[in-house]
PDB file of C-alpha atoms and ligand atoms in Angstrom:
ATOM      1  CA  UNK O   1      43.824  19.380 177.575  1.00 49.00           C
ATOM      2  CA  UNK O   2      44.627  22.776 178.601  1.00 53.00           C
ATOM      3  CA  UNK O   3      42.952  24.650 181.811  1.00 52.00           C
ATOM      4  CA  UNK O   4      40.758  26.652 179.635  1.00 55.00           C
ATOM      5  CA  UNK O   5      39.131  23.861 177.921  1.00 45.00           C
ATOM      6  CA  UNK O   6      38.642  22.163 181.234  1.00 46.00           C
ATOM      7  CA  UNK O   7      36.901  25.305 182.953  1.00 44.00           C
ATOM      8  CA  UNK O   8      35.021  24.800 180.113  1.00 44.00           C
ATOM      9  CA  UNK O   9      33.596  21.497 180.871  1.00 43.00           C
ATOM     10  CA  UNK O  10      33.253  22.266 184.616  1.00 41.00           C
ATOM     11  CA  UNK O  11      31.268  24.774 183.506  1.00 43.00           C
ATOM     12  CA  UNK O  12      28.996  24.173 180.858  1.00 46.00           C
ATOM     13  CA  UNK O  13      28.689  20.237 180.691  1.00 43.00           C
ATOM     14  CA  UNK O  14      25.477  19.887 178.727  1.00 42.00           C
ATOM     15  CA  UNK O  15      26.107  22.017 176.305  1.00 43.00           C
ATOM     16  CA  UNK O  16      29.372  20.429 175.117  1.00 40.00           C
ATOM     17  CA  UNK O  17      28.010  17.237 175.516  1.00 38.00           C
ATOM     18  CA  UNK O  18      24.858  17.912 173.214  1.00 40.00           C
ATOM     19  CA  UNK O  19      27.529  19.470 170.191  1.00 40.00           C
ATOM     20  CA  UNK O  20      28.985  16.352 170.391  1.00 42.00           C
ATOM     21  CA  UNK O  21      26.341  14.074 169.801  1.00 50.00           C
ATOM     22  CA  UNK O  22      26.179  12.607 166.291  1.00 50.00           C
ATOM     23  CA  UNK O  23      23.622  10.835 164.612  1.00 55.00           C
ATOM     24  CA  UNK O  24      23.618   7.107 165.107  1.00 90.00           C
ATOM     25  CA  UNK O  25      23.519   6.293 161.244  1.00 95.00           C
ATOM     26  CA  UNK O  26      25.672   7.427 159.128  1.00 96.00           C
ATOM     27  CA  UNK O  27      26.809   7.361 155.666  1.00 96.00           C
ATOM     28  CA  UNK O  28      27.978   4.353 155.080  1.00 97.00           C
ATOM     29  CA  UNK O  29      24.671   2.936 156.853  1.00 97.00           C
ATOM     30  CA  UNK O  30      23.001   3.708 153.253  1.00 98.00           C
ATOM     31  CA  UNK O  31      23.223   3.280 149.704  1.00 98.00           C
ATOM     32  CA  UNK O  32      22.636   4.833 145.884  1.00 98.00           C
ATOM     33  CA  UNK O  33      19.270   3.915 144.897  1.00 98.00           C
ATOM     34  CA  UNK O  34      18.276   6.948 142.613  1.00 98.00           C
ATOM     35  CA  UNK O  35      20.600   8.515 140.382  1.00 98.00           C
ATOM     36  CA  UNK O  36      20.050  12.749 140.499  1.00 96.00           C
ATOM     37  CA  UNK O  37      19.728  12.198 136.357  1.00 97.00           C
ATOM     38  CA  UNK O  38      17.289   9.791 136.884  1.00 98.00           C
ATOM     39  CA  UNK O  39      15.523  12.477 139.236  1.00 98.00           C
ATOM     40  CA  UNK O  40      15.667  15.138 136.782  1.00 98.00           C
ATOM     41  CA  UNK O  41      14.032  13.179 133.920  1.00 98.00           C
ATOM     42  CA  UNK O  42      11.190  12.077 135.934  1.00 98.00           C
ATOM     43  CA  UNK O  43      10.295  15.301 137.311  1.00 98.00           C
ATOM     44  CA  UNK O  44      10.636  16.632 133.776  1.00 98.00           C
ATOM     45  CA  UNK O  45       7.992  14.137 132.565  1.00 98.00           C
ATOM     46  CA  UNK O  46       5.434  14.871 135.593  1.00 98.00           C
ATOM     47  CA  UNK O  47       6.276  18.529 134.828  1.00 98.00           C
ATOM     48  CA  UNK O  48       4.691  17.285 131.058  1.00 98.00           C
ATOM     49  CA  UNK O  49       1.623  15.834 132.898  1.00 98.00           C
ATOM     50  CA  UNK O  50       1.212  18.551 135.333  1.00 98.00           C
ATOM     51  CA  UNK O  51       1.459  21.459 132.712  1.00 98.00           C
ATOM     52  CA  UNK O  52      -1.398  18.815 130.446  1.00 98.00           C
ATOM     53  CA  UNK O  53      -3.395  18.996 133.391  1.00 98.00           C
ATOM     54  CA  UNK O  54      -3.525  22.511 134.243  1.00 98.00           C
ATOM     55  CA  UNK O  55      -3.446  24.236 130.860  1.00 98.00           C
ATOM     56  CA  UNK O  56      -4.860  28.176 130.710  1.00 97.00           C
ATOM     57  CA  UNK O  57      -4.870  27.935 134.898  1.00 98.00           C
ATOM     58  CA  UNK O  58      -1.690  29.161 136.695  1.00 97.00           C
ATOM     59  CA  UNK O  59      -0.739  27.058 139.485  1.00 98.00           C
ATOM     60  CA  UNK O  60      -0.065  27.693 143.548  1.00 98.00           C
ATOM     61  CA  UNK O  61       2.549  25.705 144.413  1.00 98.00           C
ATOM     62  CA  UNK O  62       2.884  25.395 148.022  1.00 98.00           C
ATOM     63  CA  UNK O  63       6.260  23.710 149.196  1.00 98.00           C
ATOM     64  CA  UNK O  64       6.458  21.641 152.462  1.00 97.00           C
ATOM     65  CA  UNK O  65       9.546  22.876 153.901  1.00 96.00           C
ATOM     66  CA  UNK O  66      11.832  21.186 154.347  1.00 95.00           C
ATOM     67  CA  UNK O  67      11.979  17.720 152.262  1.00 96.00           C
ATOM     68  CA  UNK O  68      10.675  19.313 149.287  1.00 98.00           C
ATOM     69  CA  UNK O  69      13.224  21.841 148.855  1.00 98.00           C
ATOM     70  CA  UNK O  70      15.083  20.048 145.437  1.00 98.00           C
ATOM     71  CA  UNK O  71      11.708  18.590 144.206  1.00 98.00           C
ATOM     72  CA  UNK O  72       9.928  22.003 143.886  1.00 98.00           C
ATOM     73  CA  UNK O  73      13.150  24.045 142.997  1.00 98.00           C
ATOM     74  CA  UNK O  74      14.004  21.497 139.895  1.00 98.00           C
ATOM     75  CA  UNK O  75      10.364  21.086 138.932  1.00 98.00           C
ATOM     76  CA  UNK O  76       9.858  24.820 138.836  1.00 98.00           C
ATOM     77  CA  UNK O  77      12.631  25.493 136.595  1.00 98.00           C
ATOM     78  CA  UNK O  78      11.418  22.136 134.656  1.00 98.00           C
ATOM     79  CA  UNK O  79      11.673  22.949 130.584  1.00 97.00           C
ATOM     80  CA  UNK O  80       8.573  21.107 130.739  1.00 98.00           C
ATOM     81  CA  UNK O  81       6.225  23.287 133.146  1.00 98.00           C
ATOM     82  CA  UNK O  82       4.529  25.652 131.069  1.00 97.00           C
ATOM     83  CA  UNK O  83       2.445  27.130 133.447  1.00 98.00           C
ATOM     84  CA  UNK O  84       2.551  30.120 135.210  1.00 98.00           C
ATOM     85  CA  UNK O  85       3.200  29.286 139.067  1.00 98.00           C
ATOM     86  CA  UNK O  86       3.563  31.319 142.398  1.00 98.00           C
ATOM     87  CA  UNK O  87       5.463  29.414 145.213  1.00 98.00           C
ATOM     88  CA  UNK O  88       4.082  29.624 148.560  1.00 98.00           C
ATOM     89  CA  UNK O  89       5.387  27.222 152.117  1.00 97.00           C
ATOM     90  CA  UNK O  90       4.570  25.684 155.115  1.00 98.00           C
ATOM     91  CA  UNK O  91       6.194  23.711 157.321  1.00 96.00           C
ATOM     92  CA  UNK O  92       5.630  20.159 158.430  1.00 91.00           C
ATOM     93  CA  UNK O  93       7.238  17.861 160.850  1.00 79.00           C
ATOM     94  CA  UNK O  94       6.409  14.207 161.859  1.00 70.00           C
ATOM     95  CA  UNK O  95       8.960  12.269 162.668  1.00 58.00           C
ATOM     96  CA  UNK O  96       9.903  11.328 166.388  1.00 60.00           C
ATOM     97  CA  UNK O  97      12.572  11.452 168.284  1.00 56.00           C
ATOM     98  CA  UNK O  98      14.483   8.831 166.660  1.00 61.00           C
ATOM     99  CA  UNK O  99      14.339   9.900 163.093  1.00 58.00           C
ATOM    100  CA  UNK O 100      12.697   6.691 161.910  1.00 62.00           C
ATOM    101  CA  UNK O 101       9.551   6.342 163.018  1.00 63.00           C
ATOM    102  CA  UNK O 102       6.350   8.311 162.663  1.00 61.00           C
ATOM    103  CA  UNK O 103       5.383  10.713 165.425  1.00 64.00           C
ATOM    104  CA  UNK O 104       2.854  13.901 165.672  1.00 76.00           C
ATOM    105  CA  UNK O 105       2.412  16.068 163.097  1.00 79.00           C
ATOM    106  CA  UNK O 106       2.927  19.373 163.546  1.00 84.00           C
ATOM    107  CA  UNK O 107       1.998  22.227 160.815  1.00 89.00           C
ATOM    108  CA  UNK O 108       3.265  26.249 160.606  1.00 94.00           C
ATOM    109  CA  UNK O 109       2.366  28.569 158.086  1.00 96.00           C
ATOM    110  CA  UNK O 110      -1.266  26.996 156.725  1.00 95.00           C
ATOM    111  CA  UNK O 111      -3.262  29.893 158.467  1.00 93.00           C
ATOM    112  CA  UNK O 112      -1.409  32.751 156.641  1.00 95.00           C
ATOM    113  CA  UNK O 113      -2.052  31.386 153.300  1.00 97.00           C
ATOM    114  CA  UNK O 114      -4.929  32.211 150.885  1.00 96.00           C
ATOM    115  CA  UNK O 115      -5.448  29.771 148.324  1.00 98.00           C
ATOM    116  CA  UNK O 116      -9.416  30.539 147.826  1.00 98.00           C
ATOM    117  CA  UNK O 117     -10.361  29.772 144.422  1.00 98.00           C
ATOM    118  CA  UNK O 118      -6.380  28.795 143.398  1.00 98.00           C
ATOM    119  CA  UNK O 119      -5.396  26.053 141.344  1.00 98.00           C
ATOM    120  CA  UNK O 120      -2.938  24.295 144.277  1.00 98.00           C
ATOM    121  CA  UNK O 121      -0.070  21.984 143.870  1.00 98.00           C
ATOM    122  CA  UNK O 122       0.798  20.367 147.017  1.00 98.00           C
ATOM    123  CA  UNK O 123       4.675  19.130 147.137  1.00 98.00           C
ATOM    124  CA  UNK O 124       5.862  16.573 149.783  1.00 98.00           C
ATOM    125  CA  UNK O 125       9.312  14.922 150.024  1.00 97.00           C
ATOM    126  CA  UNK O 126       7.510  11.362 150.284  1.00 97.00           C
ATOM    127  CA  UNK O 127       3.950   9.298 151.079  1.00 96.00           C
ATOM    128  CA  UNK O 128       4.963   7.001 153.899  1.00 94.00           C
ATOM    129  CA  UNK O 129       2.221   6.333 156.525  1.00 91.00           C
ATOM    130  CA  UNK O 130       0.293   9.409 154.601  1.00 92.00           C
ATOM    131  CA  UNK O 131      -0.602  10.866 158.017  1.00 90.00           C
ATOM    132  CA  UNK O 132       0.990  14.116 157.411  1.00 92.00           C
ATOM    133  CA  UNK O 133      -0.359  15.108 153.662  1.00 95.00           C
ATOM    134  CA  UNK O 134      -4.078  14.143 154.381  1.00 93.00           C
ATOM    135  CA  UNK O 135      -3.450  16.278 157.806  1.00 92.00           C
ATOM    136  CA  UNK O 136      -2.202  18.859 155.655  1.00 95.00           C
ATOM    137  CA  UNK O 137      -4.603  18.405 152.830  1.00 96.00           C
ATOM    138  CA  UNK O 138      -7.532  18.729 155.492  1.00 94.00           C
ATOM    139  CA  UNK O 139      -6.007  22.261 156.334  1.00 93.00           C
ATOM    140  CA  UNK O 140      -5.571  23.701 153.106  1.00 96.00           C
ATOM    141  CA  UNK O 141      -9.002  22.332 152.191  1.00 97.00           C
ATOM    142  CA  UNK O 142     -10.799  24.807 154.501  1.00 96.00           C
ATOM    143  CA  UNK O 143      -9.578  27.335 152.591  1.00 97.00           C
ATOM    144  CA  UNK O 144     -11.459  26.197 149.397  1.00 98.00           C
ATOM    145  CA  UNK O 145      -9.068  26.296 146.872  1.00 98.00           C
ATOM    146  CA  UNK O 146     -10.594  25.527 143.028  1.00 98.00           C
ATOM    147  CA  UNK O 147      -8.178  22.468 143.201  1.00 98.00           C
ATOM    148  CA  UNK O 148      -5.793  20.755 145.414  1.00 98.00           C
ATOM    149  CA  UNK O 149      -3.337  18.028 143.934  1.00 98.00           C
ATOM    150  CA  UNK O 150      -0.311  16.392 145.579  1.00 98.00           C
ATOM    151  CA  UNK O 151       3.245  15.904 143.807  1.00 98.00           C
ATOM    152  CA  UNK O 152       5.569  13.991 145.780  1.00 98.00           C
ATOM    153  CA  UNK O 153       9.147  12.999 144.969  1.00 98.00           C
ATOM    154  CA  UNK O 154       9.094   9.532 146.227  1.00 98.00           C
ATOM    155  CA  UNK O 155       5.931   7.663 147.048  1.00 97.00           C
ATOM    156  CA  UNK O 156       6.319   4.322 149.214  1.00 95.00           C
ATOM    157  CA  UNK O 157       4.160   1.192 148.206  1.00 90.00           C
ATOM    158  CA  UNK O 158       2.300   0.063 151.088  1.00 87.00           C
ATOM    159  CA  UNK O 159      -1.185   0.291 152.196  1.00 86.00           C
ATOM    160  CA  UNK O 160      -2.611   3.607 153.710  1.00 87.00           C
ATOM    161  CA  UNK O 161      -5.698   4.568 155.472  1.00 85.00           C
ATOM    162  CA  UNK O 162      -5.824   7.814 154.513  1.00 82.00           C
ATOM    163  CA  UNK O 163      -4.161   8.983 151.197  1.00 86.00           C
ATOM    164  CA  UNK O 164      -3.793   5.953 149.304  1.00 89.00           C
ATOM    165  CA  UNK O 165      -1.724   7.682 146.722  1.00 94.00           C
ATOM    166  CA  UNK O 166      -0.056  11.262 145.478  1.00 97.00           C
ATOM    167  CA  UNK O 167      -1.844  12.636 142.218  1.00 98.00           C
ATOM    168  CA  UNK O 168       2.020  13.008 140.869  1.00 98.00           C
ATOM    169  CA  UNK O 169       4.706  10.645 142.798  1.00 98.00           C
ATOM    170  CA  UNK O 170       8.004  10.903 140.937  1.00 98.00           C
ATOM    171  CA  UNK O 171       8.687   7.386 142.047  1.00 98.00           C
ATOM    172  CA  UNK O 172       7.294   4.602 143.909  1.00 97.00           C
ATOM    173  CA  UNK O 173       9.820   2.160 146.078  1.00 97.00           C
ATOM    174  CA  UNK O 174       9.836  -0.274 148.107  1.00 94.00           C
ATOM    175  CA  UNK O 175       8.932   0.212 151.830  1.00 93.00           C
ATOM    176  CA  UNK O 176      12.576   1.254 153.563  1.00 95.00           C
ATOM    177  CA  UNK O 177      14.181   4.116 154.925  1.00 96.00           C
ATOM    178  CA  UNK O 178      15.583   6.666 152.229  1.00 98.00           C
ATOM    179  CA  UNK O 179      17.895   9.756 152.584  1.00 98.00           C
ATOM    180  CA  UNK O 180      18.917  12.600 150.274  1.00 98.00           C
ATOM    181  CA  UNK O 181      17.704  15.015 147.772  1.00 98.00           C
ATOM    182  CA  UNK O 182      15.904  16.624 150.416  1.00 98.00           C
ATOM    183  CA  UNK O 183      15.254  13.861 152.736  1.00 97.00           C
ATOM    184  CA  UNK O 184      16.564  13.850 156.287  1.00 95.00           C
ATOM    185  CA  UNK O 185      17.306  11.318 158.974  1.00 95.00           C
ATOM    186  CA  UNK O 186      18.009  13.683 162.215  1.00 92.00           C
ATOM    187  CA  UNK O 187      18.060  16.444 160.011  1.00 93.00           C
ATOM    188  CA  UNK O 188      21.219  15.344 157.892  1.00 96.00           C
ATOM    189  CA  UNK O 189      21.799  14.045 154.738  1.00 97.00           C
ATOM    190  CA  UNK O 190      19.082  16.616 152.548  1.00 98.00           C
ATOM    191  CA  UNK O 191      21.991  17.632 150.739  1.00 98.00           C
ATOM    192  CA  UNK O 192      22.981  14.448 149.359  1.00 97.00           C
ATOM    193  CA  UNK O 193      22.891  14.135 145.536  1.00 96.00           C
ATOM    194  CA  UNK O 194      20.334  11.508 144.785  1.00 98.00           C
ATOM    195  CA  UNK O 195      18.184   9.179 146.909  1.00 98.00           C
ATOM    196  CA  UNK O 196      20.311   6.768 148.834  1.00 98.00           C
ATOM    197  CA  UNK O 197      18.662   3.443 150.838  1.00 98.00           C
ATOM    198  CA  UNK O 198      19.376   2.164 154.302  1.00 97.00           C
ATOM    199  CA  UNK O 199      21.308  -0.980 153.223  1.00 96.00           C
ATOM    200  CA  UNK O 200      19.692  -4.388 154.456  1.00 90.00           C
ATOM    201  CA  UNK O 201      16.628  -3.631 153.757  1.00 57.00           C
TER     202      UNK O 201
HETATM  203  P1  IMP C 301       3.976  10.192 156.629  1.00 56.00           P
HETATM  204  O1  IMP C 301       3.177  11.177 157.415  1.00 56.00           O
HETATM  205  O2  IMP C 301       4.166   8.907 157.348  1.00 56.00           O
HETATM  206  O3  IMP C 301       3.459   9.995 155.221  1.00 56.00           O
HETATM  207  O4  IMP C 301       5.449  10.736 156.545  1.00 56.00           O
HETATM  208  C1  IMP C 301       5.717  11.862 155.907  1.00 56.00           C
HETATM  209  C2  IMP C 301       6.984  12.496 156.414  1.00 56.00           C
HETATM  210  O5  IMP C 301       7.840  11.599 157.139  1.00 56.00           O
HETATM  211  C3  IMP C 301       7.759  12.934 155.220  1.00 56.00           C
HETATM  212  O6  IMP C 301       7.389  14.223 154.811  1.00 56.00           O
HETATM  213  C4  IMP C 301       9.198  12.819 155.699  1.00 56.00           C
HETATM  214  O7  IMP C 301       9.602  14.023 156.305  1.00 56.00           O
HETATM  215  C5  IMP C 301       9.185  11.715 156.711  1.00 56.00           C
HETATM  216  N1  IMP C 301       9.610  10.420 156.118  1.00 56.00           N
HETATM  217  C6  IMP C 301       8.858   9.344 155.808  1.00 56.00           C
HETATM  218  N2  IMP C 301       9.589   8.349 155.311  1.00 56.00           N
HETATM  219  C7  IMP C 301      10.863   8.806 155.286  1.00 56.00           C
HETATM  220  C8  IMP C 301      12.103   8.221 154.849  1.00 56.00           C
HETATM  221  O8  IMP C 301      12.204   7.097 154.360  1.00 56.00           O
HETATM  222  N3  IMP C 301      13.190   9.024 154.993  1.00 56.00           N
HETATM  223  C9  IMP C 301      13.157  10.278 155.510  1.00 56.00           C
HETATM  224  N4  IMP C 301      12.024  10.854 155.924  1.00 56.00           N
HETATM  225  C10 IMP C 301      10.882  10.118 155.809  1.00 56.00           C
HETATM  226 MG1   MG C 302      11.720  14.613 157.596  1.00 56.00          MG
END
């Protein structure tokens, strides 16, 4: 190691320390379970149902950064959504600490929106505990839209206290911990192609 790499570390020790921290999962720790073609077809048949449902209105789409970043991008440009739509986003984060497990939700950008009297089309990355779209829901709610419905890309089947389901889940799976297409764990992974599961589960 040469001196200047040492002064370095002498002098800035937590720094260096935190770049080199890596999450404790990796790759290899997960597995294909959603094919992106598979993706693409089913958002192109909710983008059938959606359009069905909300024919003459034009539609407020408001994206919950960051998991939802493929869903609403592909299901805008869906040949299949034949509505007009305006794209609006907030920001949402729950998990804790260890990129697993549920924590606190906390919400940016609700306050600055106006969606009173707007046909709304709220898009998640995925129903889990349903803690943060019901928390989210009850936000944009105040501001009396004519309608709020939920599109999520992946939906997990379980039982929920609060939202039992989305209005327009892509998929439904199994209870386990997924990755990709927009989903994080410790903020990696949203690029993957696909939806990948933690293997052994
Ligand atoms: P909920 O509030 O428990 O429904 O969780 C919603 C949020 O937790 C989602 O918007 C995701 O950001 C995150 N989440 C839940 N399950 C998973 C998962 O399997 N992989 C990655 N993130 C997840
Ligand atoms: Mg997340």
């Amino acid at each position: 190691m040469n001196h200047r790499v040492i002064l370095a570390l002498c002098i800035f020790p937590a720094p260096i320390y935190c770049m080199e921290r890596t999450a404790d999962l990796t790759i290899n720790d997960f597995e294909p379970l959603i094919y992106q073609e598979v993706i693409q077809e089913n958002i192109d048949k909710k983008a059938e149902e959606i359009s069905r449902d909300h024919e003459g209105k034009s539609l407020t789409i408001v994206m919950v950064m960051k998991g939802a970043i493929h869903l609403v991008s592909d299901l805008m440009r869906s040949k299949n959504l034949k509505v007009p739509v305006t794209l609006e986003c907030i920001q949402a984060s729950s998990y804790g600490q260890n990129g697993t497990e549920p924590g606190t939700l906390n919400l940016f950008g609700a306050d600055r929106l106006n969606l009173k009297d707007k046909h709304v089309l709220l898009v998640d990355d995925i129903l889990d505990t349903g803690e943060t779209l019901s928390g989210i829901i009850k936000q944009l709610s105040k501001q009396m839209p004519a309608s709020l419905k939920t599109c999520v890309l992946l939906q997990k089947s379980k039982k929920r206290k609060n939202l039992e389901h989305a209005d327009y889940p892509i998929f439904t799976i199994s209870d386990a911990f997924v990755i990709g297409y927009g989903l994080d764990y410790k903020e990696q992974f949203r690029n993957l192609h696909g939806i990948w599961i933690k293997k052994g589960k």
